[in-house]
XYZ file of C-alpha atoms in Angstrom:
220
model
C -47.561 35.258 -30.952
C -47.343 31.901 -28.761
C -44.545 31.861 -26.370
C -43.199 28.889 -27.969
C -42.458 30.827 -31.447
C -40.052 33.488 -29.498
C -35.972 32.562 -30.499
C -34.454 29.510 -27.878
C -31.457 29.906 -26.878
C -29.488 26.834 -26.386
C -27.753 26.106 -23.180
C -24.358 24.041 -22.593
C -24.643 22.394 -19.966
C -20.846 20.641 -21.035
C -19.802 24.200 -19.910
C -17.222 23.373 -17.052
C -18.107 26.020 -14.347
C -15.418 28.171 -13.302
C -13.717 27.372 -10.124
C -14.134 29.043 -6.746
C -10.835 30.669 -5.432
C -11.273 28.445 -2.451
C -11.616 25.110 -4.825
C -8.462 26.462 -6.827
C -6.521 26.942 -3.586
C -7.120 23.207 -2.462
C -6.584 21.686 -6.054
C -3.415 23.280 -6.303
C -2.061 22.356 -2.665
C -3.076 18.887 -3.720
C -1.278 19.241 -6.573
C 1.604 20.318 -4.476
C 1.742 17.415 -2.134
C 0.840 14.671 -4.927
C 4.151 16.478 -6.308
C 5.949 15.988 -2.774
C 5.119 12.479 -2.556
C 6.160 11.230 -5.920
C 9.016 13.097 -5.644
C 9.734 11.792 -2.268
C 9.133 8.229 -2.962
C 11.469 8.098 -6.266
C 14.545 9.550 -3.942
C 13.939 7.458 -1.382
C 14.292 4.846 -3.865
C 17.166 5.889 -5.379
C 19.127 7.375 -2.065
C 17.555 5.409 1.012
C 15.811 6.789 4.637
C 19.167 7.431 5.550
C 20.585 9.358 2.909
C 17.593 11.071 1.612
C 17.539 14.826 1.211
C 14.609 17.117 1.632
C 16.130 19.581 -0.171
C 16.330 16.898 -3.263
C 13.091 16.006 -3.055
C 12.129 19.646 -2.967
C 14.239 19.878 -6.454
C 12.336 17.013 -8.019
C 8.970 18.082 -6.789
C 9.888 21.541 -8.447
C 8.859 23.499 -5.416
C 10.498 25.541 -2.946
C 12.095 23.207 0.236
C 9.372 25.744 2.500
C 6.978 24.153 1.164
C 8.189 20.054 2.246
C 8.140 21.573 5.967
C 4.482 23.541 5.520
C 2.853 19.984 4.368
C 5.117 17.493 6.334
C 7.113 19.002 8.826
C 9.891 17.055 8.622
C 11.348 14.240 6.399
C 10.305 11.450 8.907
C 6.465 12.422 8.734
C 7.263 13.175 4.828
C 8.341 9.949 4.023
C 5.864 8.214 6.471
C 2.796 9.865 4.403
C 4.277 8.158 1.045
C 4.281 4.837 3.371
C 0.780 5.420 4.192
C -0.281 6.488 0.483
C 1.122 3.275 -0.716
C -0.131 0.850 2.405
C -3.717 2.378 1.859
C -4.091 1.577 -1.509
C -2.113 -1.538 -1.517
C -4.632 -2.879 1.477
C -7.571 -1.992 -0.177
C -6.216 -4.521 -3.141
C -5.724 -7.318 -0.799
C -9.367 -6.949 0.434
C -10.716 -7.179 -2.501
C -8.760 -10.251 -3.425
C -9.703 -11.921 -0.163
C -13.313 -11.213 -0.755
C -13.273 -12.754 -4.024
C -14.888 -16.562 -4.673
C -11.640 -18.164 -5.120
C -10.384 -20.618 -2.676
C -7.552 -20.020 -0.031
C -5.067 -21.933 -1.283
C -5.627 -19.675 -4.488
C -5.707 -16.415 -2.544
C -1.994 -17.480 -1.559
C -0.832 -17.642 -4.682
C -2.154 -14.571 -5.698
C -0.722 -12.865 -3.082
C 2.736 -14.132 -3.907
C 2.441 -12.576 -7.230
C 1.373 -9.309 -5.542
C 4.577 -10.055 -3.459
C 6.573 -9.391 -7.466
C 4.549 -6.724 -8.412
C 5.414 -4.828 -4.687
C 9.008 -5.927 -5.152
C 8.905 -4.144 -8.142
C 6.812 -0.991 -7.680
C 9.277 -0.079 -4.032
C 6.297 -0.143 -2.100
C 8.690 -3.294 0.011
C 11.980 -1.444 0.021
C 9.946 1.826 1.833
C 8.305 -0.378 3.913
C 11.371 -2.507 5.228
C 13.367 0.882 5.259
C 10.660 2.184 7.938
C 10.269 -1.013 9.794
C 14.519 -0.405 10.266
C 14.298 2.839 11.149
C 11.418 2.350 13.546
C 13.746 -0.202 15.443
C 15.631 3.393 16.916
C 12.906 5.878 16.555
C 10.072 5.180 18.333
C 7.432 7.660 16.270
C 8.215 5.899 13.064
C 7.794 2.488 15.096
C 4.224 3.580 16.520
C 3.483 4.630 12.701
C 4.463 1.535 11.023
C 2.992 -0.943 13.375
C -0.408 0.655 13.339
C 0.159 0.335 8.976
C 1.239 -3.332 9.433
C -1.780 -3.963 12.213
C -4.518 -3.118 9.432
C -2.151 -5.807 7.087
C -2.642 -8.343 10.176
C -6.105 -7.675 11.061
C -7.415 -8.501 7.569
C -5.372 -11.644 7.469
C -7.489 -12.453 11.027
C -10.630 -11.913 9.301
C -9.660 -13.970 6.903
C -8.577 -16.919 9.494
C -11.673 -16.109 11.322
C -13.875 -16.494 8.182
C -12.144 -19.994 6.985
C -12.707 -21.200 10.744
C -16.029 -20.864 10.028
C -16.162 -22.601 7.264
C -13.892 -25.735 8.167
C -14.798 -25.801 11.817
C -11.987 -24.367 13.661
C -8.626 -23.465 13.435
C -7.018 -26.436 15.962
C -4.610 -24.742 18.306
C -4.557 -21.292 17.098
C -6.077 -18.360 17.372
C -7.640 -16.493 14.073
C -4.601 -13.702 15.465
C -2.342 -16.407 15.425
C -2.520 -17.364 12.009
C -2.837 -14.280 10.912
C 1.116 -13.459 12.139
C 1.685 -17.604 10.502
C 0.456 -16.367 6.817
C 1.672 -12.980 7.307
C 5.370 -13.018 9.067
C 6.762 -15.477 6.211
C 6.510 -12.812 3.473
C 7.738 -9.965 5.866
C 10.977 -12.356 6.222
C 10.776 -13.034 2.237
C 10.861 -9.253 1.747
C 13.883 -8.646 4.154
C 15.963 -11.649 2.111
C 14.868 -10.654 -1.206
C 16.106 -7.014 -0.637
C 19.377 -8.586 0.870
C 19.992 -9.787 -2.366
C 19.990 -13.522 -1.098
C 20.496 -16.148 -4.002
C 17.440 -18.029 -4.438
C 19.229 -21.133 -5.126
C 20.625 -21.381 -1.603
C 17.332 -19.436 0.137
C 14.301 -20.192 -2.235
C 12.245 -17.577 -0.288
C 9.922 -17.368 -3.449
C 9.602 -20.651 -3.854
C 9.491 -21.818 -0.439
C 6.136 -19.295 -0.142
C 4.582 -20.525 -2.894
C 4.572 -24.266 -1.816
C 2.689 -23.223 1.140
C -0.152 -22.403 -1.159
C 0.351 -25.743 -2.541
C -0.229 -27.236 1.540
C -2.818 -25.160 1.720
C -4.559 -26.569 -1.487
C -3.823 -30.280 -0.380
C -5.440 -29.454 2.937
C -8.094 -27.836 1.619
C -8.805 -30.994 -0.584
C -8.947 -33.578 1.916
């Protein structure tokens, strides 16, 4: 008998492989701090920096307050990972834009519609509640500006890049413009939060002519 005429059996190979006890133990502590950080972020929504609870985030994560202080320590480096969860993921998106074949003055306006959707998602109210508490503490201040410097440094490239391209920047410096397109929507943020009518200070509106300058310049 040929060896080809004994009985095949089939094999799976959709069968998921059972998980070591070490890959269970690190899915399940990031499952724990994903929980942390959602948790974290929705009450610092709802209660602010300075009225925000560990012990109510704990509740909403559905795990024990012990286990806040084993992954963060303490509420400042707590809520200072959901910054940096948010500011990663957030500057990766503006990367991409800026590296995209659209024009400058375009870029602008695309990032004042990403201005709405942050508005909207809290990303700007956690920011702007760090960049106030940083003002007294000076660990959240080192940990905020070195968030906001990646923010800035891109914005350079992107200076640097379109002084290439048009032959110089006049005056400034590609870190100079970089605080000149990026320091106008840190001010929006902190107006729009205040609840400032837009009638009497258009902050939207008075961004979103700038990409109209930009487009006039960029035309001549």
């Amino acid at each position: 008998m040929s060896h080809a005429s004994y009985p095949r059996r089939d094999v799976d190979d959709t069968a998921a492989v059972p998980l070591t006890r070490a890959e269970r133990r690190d899915r399940a502590t990031a499952d724990t701090r994903d929980a942390i950080l959602g948790a974290a972020r929705a009450r610092l929504l709802a209660d602010g920096y300075a009225n925000l609870s560990t012990r109510a985030v704990a509740e909403a994560a559905g795990v024990p307050l012990s286990q806040i202080h084993y992954h963060y320590g303490s509420k400042q480096q707590l809520i200072l990972a959901v910054l940096a969860a948010e500011n990663e993921r957030l500057l990766e998106r503006q990367a991409r834009m800026y590296a995209g074949p659209e024009p400058l003055w375009r870029h602008w306006e695309m990032a004042c519609d990403y201005l709405e959707e942050d508005l909207a998602s809290g990303y700007v109210r956690v920011l702007q509640e760090m960049v106030a508490a940083g003002w007294s503490d000076e660990t959240v201040a080192a940990a905020v500006r070195g968030l906001l410097g990646g923010w800035y440094r891109l914005l350079a490239d992107v200076a640097r890049r379109e002084a290439e391209r048009v032959g110089g920047l006049g005056p400034f410096t590609p870190e100079e413009v970089s605080m000149l397109m990026g320091l106008p929507f840190m001010g929006a943020e902190a107006a729009i939060l205040l609840g400032m009518d837009e009638r009497e200070f258009p902050a939207r509106s008075a961004l979103r002519k700038i990409g109209a300058l930009i487009r006039d310049a960029q035309a001549r």
